[in-house]
mmCIF file of C-alpha atoms in Angstrom:
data_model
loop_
_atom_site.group_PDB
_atom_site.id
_atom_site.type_symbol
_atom_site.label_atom_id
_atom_site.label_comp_id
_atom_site.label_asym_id
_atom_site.label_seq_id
_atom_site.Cartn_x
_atom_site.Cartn_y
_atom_site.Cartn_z
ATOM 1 C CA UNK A 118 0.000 0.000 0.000
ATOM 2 C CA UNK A 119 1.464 3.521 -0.813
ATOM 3 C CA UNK A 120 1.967 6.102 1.999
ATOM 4 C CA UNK A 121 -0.526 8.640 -0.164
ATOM 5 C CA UNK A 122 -2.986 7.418 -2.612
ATOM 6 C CA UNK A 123 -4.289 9.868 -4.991
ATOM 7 C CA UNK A 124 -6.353 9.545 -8.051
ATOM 8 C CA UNK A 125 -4.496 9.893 -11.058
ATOM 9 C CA UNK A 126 -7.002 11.775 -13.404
ATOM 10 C CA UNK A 127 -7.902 13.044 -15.822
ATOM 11 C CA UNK A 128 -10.329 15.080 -14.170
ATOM 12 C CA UNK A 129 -11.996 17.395 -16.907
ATOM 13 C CA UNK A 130 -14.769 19.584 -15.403
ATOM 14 C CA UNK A 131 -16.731 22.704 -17.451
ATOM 15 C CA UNK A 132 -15.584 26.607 -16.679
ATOM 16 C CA UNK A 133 -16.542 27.709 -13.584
ATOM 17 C CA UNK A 134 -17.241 24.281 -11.621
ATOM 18 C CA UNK A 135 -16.566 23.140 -8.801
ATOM 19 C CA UNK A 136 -13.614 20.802 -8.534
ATOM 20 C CA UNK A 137 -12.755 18.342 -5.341
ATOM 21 C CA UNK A 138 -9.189 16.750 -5.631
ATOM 22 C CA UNK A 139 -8.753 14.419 -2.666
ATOM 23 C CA UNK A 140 -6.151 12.068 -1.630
ATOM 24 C CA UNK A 141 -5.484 9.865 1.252
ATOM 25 C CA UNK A 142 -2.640 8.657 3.508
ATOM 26 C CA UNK A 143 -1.164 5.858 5.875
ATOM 27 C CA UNK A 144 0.934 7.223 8.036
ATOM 28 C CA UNK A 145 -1.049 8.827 11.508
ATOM 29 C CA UNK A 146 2.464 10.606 11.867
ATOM 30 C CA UNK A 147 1.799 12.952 9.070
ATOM 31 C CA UNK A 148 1.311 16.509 10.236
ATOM 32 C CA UNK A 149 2.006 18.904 7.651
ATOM 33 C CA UNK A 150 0.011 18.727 4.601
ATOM 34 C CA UNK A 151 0.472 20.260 1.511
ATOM 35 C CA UNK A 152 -1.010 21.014 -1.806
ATOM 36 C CA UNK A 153 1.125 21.843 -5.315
ATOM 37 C CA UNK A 154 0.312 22.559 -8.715
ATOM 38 C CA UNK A 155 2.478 21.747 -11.265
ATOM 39 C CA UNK A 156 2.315 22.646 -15.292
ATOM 40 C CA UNK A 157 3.500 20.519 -17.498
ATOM 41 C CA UNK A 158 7.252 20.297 -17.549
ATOM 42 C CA UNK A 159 7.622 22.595 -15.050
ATOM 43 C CA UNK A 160 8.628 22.445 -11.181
ATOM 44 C CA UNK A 161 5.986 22.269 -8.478
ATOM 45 C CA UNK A 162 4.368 25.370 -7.083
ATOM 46 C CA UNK A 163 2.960 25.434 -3.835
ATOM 47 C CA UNK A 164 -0.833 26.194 -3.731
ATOM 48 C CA UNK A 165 -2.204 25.886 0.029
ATOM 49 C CA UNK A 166 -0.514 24.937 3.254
ATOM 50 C CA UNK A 167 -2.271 23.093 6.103
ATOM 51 C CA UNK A 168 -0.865 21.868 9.626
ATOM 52 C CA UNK A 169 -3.113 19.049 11.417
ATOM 53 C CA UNK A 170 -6.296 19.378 10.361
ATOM 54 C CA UNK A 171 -9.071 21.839 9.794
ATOM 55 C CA UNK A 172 -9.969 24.325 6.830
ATOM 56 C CA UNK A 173 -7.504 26.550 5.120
ATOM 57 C CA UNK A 174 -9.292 29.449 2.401
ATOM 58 C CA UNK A 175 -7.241 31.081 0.050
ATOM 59 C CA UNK A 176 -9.390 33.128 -2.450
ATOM 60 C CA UNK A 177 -10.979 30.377 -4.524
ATOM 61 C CA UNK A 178 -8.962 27.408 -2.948
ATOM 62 C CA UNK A 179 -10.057 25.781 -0.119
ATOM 63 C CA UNK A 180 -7.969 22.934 2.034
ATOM 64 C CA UNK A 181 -9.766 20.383 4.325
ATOM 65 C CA UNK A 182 -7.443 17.971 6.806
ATOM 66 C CA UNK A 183 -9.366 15.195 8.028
ATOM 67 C CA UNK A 184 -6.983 13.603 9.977
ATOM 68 C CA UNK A 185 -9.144 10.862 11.483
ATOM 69 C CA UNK A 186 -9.482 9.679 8.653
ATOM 70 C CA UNK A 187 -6.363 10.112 7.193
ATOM 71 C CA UNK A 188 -8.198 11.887 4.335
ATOM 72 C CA UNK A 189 -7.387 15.796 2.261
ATOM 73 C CA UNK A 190 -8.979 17.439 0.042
ATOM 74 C CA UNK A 191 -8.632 20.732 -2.066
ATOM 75 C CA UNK A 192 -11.470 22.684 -3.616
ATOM 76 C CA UNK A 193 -11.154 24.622 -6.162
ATOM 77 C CA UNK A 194 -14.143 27.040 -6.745
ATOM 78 C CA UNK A 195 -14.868 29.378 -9.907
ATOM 79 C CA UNK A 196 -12.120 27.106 -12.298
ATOM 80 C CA UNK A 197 -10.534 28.491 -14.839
ATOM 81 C CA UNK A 198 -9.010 27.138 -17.906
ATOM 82 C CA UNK A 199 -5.404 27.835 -16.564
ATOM 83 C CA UNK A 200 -6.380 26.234 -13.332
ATOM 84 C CA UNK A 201 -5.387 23.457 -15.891
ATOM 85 C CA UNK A 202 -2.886 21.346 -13.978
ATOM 86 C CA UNK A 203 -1.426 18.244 -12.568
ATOM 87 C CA UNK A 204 -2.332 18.934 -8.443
ATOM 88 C CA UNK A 205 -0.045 17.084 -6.360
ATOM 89 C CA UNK A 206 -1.084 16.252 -3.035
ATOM 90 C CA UNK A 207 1.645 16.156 -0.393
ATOM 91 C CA UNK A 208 2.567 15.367 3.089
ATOM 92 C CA UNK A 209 5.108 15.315 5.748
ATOM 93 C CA UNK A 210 5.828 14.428 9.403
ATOM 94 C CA UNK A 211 8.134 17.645 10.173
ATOM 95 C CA UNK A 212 7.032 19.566 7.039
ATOM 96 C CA UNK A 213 10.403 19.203 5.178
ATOM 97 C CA UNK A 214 10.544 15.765 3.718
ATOM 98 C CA UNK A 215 7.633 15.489 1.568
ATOM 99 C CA UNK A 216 5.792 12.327 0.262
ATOM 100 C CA UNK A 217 3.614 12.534 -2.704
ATOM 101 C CA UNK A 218 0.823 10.998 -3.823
ATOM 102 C CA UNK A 219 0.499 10.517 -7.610
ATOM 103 C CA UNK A 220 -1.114 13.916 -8.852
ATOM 104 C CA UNK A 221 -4.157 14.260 -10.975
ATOM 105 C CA UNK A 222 -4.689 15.757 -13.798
ATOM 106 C CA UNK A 223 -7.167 18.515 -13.955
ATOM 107 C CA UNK A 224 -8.919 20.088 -17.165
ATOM 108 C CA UNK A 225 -11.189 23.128 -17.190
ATOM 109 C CA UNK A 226 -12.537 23.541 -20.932
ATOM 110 C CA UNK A 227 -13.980 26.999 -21.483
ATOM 111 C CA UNK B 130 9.028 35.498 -2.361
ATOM 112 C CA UNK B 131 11.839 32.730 -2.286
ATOM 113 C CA UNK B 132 13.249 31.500 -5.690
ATOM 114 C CA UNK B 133 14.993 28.330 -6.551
ATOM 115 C CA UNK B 134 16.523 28.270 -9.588
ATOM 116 C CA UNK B 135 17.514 24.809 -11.282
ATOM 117 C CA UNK B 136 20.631 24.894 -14.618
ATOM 118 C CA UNK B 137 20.106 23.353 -16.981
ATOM 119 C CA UNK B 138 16.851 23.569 -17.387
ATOM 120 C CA UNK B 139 17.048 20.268 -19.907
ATOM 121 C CA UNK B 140 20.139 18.898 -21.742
ATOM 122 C CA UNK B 141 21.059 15.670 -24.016
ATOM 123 C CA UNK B 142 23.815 13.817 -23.918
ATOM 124 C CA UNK B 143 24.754 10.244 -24.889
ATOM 125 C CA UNK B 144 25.499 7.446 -22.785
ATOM 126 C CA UNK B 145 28.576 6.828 -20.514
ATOM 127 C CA UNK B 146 29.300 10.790 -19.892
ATOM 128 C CA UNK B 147 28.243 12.258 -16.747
ATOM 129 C CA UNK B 148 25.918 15.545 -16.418
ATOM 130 C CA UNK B 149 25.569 18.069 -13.529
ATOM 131 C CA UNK B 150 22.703 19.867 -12.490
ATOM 132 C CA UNK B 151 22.773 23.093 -10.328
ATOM 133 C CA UNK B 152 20.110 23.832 -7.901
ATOM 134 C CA UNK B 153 20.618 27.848 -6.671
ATOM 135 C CA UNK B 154 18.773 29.736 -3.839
ATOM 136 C CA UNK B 155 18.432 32.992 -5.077
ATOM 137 C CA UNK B 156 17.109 35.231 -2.252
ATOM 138 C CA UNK B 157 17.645 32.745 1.032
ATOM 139 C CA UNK B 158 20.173 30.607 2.499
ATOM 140 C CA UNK B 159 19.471 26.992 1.966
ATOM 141 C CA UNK B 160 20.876 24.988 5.198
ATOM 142 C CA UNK B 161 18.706 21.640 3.228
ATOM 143 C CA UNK B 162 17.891 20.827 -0.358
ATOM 144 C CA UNK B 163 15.855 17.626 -1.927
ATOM 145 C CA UNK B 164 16.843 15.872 -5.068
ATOM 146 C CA UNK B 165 13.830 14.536 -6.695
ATOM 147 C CA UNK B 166 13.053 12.519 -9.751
ATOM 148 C CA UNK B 167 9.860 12.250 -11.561
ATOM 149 C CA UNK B 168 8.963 9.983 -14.531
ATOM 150 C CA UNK B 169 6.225 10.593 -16.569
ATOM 151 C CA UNK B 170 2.973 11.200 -15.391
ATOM 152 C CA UNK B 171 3.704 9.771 -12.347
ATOM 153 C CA UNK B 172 4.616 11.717 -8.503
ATOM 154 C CA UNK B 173 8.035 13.149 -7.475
ATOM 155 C CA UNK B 174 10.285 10.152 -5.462
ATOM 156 C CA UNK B 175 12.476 11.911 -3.530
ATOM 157 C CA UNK B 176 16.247 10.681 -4.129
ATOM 158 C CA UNK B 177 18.151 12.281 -1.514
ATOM 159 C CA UNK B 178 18.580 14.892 1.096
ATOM 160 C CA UNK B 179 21.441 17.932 0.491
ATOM 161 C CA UNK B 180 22.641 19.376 4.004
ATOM 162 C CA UNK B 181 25.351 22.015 3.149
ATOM 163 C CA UNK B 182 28.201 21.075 4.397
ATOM 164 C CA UNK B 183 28.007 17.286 5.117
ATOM 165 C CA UNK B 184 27.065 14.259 3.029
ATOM 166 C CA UNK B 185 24.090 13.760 1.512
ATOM 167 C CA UNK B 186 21.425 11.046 2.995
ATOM 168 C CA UNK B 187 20.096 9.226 0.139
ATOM 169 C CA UNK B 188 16.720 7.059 -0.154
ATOM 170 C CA UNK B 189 16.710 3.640 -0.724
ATOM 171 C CA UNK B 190 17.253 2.304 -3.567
ATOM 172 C CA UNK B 191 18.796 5.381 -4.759
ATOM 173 C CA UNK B 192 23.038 4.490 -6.008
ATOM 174 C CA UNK B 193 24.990 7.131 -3.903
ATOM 175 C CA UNK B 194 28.076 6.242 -6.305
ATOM 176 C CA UNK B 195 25.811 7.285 -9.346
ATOM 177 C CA UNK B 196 23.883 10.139 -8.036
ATOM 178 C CA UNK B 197 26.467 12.377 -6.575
ATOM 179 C CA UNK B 198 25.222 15.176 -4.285
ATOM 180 C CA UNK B 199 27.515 18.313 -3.622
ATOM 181 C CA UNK B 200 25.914 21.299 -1.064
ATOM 182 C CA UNK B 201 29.239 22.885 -0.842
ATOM 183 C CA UNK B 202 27.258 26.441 0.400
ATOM 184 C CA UNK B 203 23.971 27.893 1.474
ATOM 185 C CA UNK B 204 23.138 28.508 -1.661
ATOM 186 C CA UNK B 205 23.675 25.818 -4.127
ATOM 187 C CA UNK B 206 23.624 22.564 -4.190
ATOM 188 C CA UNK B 207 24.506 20.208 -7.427
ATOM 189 C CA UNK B 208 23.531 16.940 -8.623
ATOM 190 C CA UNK B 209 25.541 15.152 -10.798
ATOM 191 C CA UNK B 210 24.480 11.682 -12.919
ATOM 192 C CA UNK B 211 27.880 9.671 -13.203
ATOM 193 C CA UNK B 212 28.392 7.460 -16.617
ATOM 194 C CA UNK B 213 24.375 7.987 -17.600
ATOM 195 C CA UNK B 214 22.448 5.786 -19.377
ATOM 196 C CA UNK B 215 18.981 5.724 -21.029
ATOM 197 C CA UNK B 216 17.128 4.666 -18.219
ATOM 198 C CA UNK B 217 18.295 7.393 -15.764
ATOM 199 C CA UNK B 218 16.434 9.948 -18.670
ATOM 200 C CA UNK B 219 14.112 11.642 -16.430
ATOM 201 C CA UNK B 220 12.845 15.049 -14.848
ATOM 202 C CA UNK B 221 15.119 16.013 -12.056
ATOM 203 C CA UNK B 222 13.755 18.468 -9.722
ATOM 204 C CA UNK B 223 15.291 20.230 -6.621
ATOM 205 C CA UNK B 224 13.325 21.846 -3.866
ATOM 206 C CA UNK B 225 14.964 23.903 -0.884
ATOM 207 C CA UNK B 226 14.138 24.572 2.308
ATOM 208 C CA UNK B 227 15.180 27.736 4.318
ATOM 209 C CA UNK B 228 16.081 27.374 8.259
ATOM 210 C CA UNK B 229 17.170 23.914 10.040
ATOM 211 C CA UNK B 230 15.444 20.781 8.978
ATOM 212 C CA UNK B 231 13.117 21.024 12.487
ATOM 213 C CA UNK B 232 12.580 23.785 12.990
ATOM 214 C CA UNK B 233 9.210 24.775 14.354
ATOM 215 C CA UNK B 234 6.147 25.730 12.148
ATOM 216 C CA UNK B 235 6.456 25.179 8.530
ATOM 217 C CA UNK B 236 9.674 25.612 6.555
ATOM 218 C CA UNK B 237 7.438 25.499 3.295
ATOM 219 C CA UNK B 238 9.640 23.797 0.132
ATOM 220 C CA UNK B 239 10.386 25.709 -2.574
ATOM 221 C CA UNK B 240 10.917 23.606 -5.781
ATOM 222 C CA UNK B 241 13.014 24.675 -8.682
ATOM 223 C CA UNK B 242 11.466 24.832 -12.400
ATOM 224 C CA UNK B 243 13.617 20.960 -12.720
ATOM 225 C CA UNK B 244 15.713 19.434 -15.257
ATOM 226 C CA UNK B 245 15.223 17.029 -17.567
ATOM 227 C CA UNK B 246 17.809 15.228 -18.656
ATOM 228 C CA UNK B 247 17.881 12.813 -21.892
ATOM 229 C CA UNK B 248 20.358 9.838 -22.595
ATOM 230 C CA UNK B 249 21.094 8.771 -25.868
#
C-alpha cells in the first residue's frame, strides 16, 4: 500500500465548476500537509498549506485535513481554464521531507 | 518570495558521460535541499537529502556512487548523474528549504522549475 494514494485523473470539469481533488494517507504521523500545482514540464508550485487538520481558504482554494481519517482534500471554486494542472497532493511528518501521492490531472474547458 | 533556480533547465547527452545539475537559492540561504526525480505522469520520489556542508542522505534504492550530491554552500547545491544511461532519462527536480530541517512551524519547500535530462 502507498503512503498517499491519490487519483491519477484526468479530471476534466466545465468553466466555472466546482472541482474536489482528494487524496489519502497511511501514516497517523503525518502533520504537515500540503497542496502543489504543477504545469506541465515545469517544477511544483505550492498552492495551500495546512498543519493538522481543519480548513484553510485562500481566495478560490479551499484545504480540508481530516486527519481521522487520514483523508485531504482541495477545492477549487470558480475554475478556470489555466487552473489546468497536474495537483499534487503532499505530506510530511516535520514539514520538510515530503511524500507525494500521484497527482491528478485537472482540465477546465472553457 | 523565495526563488529556486535549477541549470540546466534540460540537456542531451549520450550514454557513458556524466551531467551536472545546479540547484541555486536565489534570495535565502538553503541549510537543506531535496533531489527529486519524476517519470512521466507519475509523482516526485524523492532521491536524496542535500545538508550544506556534510554528506548527503540518500533514499533507498537510490546508487549514492551514481547520483552524486555536492551542497558545498547555502546557496547551491549540485547533482551530478555519473556514466548515464537511457534509463536514468528523467525530470530532475530540486526543492529547498530555508532554516534547520526542524525547525518549528512550517519551513514550506520551494521547488526549482527541474531538469530534464535525456540519454542517448
Amino acid at each position: 500500500q502507498k503512503e498517499v494514494e491519490q487519483d491519477p485523473g484526468p479530471l476534466s470539469v466545465p468553466e466555472g465548476a466546482i472541482v474536489s481533488l482528494n487524496c489519502t494517507y497511511s501514516n497517523s504521523a503525518f502533520q504537515y500537509f500540503m497542496w502543489y500545482r504543477q504545469y506541465s514540464r515545469k517544477g511544483p508550485e505550492l498552492l495551500m498549506y495546512t498543519y493538522s487538520s481543519g480548513n484553510k481558504e485562500d481566495g478560490r482554494f479551499t484545504a480540508q485535513v481530516d486527519k481521522s481519517s487520514k483523508y485531504i482534500s482541495l477545492f477549487i471554486r470558480d475554475s478556470q481554464p489555466s487552473d489546468s494542472a497536474t495537483y499534487l497532493c503532499a505530506m510530511s511528518k516535520y514539514g520538510n521531507k515530503l511524500v507525494f501521492g500521484a497527482g491528478t490531472i485537472l482540465r477546465v474547458k472553457s | 518570495g523565495a526563488v529556486v533556480s535549477q541549470h540546466p533547465s534540460r540537456v542531451i547527452c549520450k550514454s557513458g558521460t556524466s551531467v551536472k545539475i545546479e540547484c541555486r537559492s536565489l534570495d535565502f540561504q538553503a541549510t537543506t535541499m531535496f533531489w527529486y526525480r519524476q517519470f512521466p505522469k507519475k509523482s516526485l520520489m524523492l532521491m536524496a537529502t542535500s545538508n550544506e556542508g556534510s554528506k548527503a542522505t540518500y533514499e533507498q534504492g537510490v546508487e549514492k556512487d551514481k547520483f552524486l550530491i555536492n551542497h558545498a554552500s547555502l546557496t547551491l547545491s549540485t547533482l551530478t548523474v555519473t556514466s548515464a544511461h537511457p534509463e536514468d532519462s528523467s525530470f530532475y527536480i530540486c526543492s529547498a528549504l530555508a532554516g534547520g530541517p526542524f525547525s518549528s512551524g512550517a519551513n514550506v519547500l520551494t521547488f526549482g522549475a527541474g531538469s530534464r535530462l535525456t540519454v542517448l
